[in-house]
Every structure is written in structure tokens, then in C-alpha cells.
PDB file of C-alpha atoms in Angstrom:
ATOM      1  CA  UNK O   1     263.533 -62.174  89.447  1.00 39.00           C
ATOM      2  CA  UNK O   2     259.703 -61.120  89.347  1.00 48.00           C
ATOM      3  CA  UNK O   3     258.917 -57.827  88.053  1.00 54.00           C
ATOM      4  CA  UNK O   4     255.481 -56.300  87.928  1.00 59.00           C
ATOM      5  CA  UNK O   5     254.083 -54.285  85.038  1.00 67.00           C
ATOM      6  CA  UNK O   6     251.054 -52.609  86.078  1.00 69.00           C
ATOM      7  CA  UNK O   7     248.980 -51.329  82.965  1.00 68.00           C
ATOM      8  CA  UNK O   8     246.174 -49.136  84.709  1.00 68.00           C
ATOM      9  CA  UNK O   9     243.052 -48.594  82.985  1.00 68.00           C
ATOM     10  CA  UNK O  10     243.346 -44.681  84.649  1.00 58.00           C
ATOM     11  CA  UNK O  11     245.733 -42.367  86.142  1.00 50.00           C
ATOM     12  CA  UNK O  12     245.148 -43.544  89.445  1.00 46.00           C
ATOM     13  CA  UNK O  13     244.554 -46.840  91.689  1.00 47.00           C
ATOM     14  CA  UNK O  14     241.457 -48.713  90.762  1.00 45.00           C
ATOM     15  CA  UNK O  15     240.047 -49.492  94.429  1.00 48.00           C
ATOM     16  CA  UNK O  16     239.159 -53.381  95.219  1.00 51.00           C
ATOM     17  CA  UNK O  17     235.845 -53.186  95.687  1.00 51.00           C
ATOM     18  CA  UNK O  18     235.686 -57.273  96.764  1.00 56.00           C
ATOM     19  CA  UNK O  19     237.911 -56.408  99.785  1.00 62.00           C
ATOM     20  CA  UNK O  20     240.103 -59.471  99.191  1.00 68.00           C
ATOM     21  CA  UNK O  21     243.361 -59.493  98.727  1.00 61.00           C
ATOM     22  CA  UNK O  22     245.529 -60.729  95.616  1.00 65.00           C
ATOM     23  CA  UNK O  23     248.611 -63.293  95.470  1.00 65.00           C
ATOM     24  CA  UNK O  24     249.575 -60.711  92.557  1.00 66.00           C
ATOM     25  CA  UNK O  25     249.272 -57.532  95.546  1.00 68.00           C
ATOM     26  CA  UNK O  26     252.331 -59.020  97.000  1.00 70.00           C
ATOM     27  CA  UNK O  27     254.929 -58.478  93.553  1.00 71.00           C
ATOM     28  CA  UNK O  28     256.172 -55.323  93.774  1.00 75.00           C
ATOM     29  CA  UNK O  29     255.062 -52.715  90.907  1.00 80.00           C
ATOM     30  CA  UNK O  30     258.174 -52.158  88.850  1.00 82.00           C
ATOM     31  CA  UNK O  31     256.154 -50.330  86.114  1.00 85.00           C
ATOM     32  CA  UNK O  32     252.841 -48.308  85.486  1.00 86.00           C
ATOM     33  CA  UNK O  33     251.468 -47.084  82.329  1.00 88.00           C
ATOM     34  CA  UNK O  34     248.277 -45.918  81.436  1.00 87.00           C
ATOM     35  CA  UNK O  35     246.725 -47.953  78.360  1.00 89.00           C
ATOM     36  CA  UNK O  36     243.397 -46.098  76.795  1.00 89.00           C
ATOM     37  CA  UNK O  37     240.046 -48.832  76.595  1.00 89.00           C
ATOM     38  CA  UNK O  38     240.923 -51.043  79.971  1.00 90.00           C
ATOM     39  CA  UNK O  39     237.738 -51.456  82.070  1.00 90.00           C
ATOM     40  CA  UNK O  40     240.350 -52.653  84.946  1.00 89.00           C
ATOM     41  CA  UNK O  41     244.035 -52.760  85.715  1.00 87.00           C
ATOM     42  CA  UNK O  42     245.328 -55.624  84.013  1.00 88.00           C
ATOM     43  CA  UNK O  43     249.181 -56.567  85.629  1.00 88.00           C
ATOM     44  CA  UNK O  44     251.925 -58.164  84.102  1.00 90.00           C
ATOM     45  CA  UNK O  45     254.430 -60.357  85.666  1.00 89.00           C
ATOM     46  CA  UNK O  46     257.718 -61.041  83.796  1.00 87.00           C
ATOM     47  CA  UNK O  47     259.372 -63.958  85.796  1.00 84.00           C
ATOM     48  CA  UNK O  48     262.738 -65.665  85.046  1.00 82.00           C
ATOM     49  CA  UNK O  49     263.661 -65.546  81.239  1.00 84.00           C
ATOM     50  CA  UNK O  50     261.567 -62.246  80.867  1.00 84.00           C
ATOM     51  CA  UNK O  51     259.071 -64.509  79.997  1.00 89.00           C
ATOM     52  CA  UNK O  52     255.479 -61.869  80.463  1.00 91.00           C
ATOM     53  CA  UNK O  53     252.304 -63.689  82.156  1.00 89.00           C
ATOM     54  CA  UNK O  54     249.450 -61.557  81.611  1.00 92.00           C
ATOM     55  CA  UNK O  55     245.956 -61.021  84.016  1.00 90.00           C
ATOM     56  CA  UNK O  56     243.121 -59.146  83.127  1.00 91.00           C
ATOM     57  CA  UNK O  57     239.486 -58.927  84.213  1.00 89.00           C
ATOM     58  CA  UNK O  58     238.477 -59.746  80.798  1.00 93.00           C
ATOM     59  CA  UNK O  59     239.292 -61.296  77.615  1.00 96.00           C
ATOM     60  CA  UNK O  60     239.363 -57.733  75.600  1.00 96.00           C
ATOM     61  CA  UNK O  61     241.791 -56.386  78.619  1.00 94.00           C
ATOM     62  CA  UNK O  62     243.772 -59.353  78.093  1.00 95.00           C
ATOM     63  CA  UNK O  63     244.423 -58.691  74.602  1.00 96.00           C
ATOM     64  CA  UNK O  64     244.475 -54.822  75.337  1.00 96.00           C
ATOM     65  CA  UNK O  65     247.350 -55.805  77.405  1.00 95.00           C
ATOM     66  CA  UNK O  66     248.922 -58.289  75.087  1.00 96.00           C
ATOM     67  CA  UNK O  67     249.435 -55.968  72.413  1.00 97.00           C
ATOM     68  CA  UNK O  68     251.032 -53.876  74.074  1.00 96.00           C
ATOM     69  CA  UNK O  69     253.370 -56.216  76.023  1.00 95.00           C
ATOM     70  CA  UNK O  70     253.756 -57.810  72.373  1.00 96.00           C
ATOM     71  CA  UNK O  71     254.826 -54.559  70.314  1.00 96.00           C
ATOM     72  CA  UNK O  72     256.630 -53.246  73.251  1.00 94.00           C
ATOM     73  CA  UNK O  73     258.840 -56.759  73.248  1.00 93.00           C
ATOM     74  CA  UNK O  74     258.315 -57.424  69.530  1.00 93.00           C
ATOM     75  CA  UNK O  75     256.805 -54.304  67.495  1.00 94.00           C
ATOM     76  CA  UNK O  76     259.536 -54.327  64.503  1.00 92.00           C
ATOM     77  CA  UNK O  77     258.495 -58.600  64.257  1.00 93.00           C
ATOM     78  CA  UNK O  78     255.017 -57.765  64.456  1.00 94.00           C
ATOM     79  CA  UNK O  79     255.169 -55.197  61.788  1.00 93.00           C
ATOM     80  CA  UNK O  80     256.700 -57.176  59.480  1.00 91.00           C
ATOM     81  CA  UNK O  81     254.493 -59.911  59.914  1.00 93.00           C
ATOM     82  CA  UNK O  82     251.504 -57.445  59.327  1.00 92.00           C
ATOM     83  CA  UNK O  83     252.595 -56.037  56.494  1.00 92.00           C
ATOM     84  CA  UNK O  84     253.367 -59.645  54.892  1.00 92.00           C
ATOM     85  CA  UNK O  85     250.070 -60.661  55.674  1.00 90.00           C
ATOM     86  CA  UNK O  86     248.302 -57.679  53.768  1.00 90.00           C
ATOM     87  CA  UNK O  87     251.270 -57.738  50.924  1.00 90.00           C
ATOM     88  CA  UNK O  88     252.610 -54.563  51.581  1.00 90.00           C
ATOM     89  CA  UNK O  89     256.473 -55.162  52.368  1.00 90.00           C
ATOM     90  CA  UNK O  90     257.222 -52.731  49.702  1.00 90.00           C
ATOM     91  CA  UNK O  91     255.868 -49.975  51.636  1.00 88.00           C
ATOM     92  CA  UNK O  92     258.683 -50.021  53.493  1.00 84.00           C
ATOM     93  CA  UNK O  93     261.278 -51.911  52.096  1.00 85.00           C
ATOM     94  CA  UNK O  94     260.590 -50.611  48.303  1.00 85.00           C
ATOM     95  CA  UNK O  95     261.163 -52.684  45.795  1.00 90.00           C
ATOM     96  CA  UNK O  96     263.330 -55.528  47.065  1.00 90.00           C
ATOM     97  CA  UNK O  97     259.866 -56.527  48.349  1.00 91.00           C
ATOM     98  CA  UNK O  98     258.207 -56.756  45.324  1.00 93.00           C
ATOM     99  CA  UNK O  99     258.463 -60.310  45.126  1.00 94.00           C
ATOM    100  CA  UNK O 100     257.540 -61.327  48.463  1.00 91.00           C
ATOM    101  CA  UNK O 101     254.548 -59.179  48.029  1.00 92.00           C
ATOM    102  CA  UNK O 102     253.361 -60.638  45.211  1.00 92.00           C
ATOM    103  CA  UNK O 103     253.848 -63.994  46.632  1.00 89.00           C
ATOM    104  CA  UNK O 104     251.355 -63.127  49.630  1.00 87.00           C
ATOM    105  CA  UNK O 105     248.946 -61.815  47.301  1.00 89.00           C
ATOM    106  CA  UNK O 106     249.767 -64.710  44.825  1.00 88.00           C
ATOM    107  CA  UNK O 107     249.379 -68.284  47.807  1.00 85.00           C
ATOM    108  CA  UNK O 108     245.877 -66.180  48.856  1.00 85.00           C
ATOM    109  CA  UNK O 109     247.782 -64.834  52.176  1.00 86.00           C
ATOM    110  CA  UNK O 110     246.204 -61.415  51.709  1.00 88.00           C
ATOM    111  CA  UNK O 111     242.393 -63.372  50.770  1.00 91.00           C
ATOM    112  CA  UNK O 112     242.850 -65.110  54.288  1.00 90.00           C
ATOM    113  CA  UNK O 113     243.540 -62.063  56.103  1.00 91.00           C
ATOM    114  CA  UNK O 114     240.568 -59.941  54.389  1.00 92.00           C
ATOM    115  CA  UNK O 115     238.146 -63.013  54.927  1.00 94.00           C
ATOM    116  CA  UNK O 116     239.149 -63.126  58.137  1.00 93.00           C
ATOM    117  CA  UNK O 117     238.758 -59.763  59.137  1.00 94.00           C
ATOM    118  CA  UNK O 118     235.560 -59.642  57.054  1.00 96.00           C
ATOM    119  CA  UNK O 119     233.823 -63.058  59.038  1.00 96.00           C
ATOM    120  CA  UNK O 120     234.445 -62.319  62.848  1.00 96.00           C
ATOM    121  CA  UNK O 121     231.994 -62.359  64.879  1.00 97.00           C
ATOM    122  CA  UNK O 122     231.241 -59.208  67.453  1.00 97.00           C
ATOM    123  CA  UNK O 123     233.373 -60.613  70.379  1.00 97.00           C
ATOM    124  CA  UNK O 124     236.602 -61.501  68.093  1.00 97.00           C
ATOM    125  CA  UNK O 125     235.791 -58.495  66.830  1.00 97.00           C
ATOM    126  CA  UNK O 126     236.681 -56.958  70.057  1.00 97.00           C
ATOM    127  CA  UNK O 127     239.478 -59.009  70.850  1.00 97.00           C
ATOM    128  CA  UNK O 128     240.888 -58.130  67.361  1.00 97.00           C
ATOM    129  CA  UNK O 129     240.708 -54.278  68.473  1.00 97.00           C
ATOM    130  CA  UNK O 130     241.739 -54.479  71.672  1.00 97.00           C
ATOM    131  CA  UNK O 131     244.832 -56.157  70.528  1.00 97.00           C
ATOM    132  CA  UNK O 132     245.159 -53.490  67.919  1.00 98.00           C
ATOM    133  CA  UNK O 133     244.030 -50.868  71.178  1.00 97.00           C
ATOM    134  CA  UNK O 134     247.401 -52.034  73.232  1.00 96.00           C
ATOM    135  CA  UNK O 135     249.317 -51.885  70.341  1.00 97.00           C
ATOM    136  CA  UNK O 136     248.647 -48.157  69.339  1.00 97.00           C
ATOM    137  CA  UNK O 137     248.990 -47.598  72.859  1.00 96.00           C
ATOM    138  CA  UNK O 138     252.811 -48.470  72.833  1.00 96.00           C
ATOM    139  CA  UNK O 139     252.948 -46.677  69.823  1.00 97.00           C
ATOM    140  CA  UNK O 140     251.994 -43.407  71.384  1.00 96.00           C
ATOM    141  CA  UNK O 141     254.526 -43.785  74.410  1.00 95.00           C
ATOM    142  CA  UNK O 142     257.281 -44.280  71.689  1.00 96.00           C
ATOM    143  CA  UNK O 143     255.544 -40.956  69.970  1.00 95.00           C
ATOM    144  CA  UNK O 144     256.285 -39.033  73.109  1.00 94.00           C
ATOM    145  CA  UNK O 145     259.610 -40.329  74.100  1.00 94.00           C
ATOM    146  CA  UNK O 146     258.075 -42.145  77.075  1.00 94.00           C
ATOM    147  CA  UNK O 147     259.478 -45.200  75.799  1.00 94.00           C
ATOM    148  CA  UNK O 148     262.323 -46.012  73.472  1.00 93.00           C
ATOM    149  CA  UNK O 149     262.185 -46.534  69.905  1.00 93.00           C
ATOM    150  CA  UNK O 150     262.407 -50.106  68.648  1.00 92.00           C
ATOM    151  CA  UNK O 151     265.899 -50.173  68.224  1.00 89.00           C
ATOM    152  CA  UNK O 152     265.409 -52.131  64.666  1.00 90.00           C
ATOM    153  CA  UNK O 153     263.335 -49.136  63.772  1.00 88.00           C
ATOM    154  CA  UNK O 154     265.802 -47.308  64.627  1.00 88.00           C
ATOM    155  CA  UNK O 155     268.633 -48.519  62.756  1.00 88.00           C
ATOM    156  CA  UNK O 156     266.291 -48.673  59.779  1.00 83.00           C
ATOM    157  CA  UNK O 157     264.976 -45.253  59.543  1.00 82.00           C
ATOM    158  CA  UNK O 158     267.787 -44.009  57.842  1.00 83.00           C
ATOM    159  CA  UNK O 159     268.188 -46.833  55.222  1.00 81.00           C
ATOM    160  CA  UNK O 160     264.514 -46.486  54.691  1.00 79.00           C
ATOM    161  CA  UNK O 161     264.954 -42.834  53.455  1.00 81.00           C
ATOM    162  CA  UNK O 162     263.100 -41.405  56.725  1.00 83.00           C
ATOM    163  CA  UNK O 163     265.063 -38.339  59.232  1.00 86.00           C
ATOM    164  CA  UNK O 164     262.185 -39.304  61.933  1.00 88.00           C
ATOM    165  CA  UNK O 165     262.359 -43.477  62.565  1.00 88.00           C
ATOM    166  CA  UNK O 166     258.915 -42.596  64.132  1.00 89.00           C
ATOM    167  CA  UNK O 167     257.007 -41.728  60.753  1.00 88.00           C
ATOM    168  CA  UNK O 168     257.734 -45.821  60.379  1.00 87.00           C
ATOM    169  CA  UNK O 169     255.215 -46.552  63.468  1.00 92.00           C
ATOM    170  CA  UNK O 170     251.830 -47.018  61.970  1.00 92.00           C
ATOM    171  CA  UNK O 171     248.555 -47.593  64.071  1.00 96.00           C
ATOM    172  CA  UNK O 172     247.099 -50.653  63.751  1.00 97.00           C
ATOM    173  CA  UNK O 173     243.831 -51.668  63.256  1.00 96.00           C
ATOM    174  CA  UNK O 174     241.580 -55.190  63.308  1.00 97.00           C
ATOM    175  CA  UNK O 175     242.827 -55.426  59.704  1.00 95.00           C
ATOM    176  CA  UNK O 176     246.248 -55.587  60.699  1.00 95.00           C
ATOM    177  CA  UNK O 177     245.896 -58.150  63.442  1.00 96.00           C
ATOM    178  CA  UNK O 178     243.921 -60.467  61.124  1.00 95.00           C
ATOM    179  CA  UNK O 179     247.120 -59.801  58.774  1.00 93.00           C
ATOM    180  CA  UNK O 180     248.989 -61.123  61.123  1.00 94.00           C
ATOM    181  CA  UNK O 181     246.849 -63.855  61.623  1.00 93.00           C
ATOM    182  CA  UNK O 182     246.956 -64.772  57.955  1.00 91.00           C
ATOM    183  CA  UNK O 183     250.849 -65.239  58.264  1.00 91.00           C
ATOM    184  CA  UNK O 184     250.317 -67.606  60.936  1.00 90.00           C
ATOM    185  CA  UNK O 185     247.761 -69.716  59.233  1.00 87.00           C
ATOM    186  CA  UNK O 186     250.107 -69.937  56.046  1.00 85.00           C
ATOM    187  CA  UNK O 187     253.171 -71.081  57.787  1.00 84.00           C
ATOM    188  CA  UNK O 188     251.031 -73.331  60.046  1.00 85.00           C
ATOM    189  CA  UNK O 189     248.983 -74.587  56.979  1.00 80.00           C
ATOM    190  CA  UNK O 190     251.316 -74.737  54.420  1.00 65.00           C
ATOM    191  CA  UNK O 191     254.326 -76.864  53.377  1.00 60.00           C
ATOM    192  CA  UNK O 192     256.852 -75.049  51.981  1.00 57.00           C
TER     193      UNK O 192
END
């Protein structure tokens, strides 16, 4: 089955100004959400396996849309990867964190994703926040109750000494995507 999730860059339909029409025009629209920053609609087709292929007019609407199809599919992942890129598990997990924490900050996990962050150049620079842009973008729908809490966030709230599981739901920013990055080059890079 072929679903159609239409993120619109406003309220209302972006007219085709080329006249021509799209193989994507013919999937019907299952979903539309408004996602701040887009210059143009971006769509996103889940085909068999739920599996999400994303178009965009752009590369920083791409990842504007693949944050938030990410931390919509993956946000409690994704926030634990971020915070064990930037050593900072025990925000949230206290003190049975402490370790892991100070073995990111220890193999140079948390150098990798400051470097990172500190050495991109203006376009990855907005790729990096437009990535961060769709994320924060979920995050407000949650906010609202226009789309369900990650139901790991969920569960956790109360073991994490919080009455509102939404206090756990952080913006992000180009830091935390280069965190994330930083994971990825350490289990790609390193033997463990």
C-alpha cells in the first residue's frame, strides 16, 4: 500500500507554476502537516514495509522533511543517540549514565561532535538546521496533541521522575544533529 504524506511549506496548496503534471500527483494524500522553513511542499511516500521515500525541491527541504519523518518514526532513538554523542545520558537517565557519559567524553565522541559542528561549511550548515527545523517541528505537533507522544517517552516519563512525558522533548539544534553524527562516526570508525 502507498500512502502519501504531504508536508506543506503553508496552510494551503502551493500552485504548479510549470503546468506539468507529477507521477507523485497521482498517490493519494493520506496526510498534511504544515512544517515551518519549507520553500516548497516536500511529499512523502511510505510504500510497502512503511519504508518513507522523501522529495523535496531542495536539499535543506529534504532534510527539513527528514527530520521530521525521522523523529516522528524514531524520536526516542534519535534522542538517545544525541544525547550520547554530546555525553549527556545522565540528563535523563541520572546516574546509571554516568559511565556511559564519561566514556563519550573519554573515546573523544563529544570532541567529534563539537569539531564537527564547529567546521561546517554554510550549506551543511543549513542542512544541519533544517534537519534540526523538521525535527522541532514534530516536536511541536506532539506539544499540542496533534500527534501522539512517542510511546517510549511515554512509558518513561514516569520512571524519569516527570508528571508531563512532554517536558522530556527538547528542541534540537545543529549541535545536536552533529551529536548524532559523532555516534555514527564512532561506531562506524571504531572497533569495539
Amino acid at each position: 500500500m502507498t500512502l502519501l504524506l504531504l508536508l506543506a511549506c503553508k496552510p494551503k496548496e502551493v500552485e504548479d507554476t510549470h503546468g506539468e503534471k507529477s507521477p507523485i500527483e497521482d498517490v493519494e494524500v493520506t496526510e498534511r502537516w504544515t512544517v515551518p522553513g519549507l520553500t516548497c511542499d516536500a511529499q512523502v511516500v511510505r510504500t510497502a514495509g512503511n519504508v518513507p521515500h522523501i522529495y523535496a525541491k531542495d536539499r535543506v527541504d529534504l532534510a527539513r522533511a527528514y527530520g521530521f519523518t525521522q523523529a516522528r518514526d524514531r524520536y526516542f532513538e534519535m534522542e538517545l543517540a544525541r544525547r550520547l554523542g554530546q555525553g549527556t545520558l545522565t540528563e535523563i537517565l541520572g546516574d546509571a549514565a554516568l559511565e556511559t557519559d564519561m566514556e563519550s567524553r573519554s573515546t573523544g565522541m563529544t570532541w567529534v561532535a563539537t569539531n564537527l559542528n564547529a567546521t561546517l561549511s554554510e550549506d551543511e550548515q543549513a542542512i544541519f538546521d533544517g534537519f534540526a527545523e523538521g525535527v522541532n517541528a514534530y516536536l511541536a505537533l506532539v506539544r499540542t496533541g496533534d500527534m501522539p507522544l512517542p510511546s517510549e517517552i511515554e512509558i518513561a516519563g514516569p520512571f524519569l521522575g516527570v508528571d508531563d512525558p512532554t517536558e522530556l522533548l527538547v528542541d534540537w539544534t545543529r549541535a545536536d544533529v552533529a551529536g548524532v553524527a559523532a555516534v555514527l562516526v564512532y561506531e562506524l570508525g571504531y572497533e569495539t
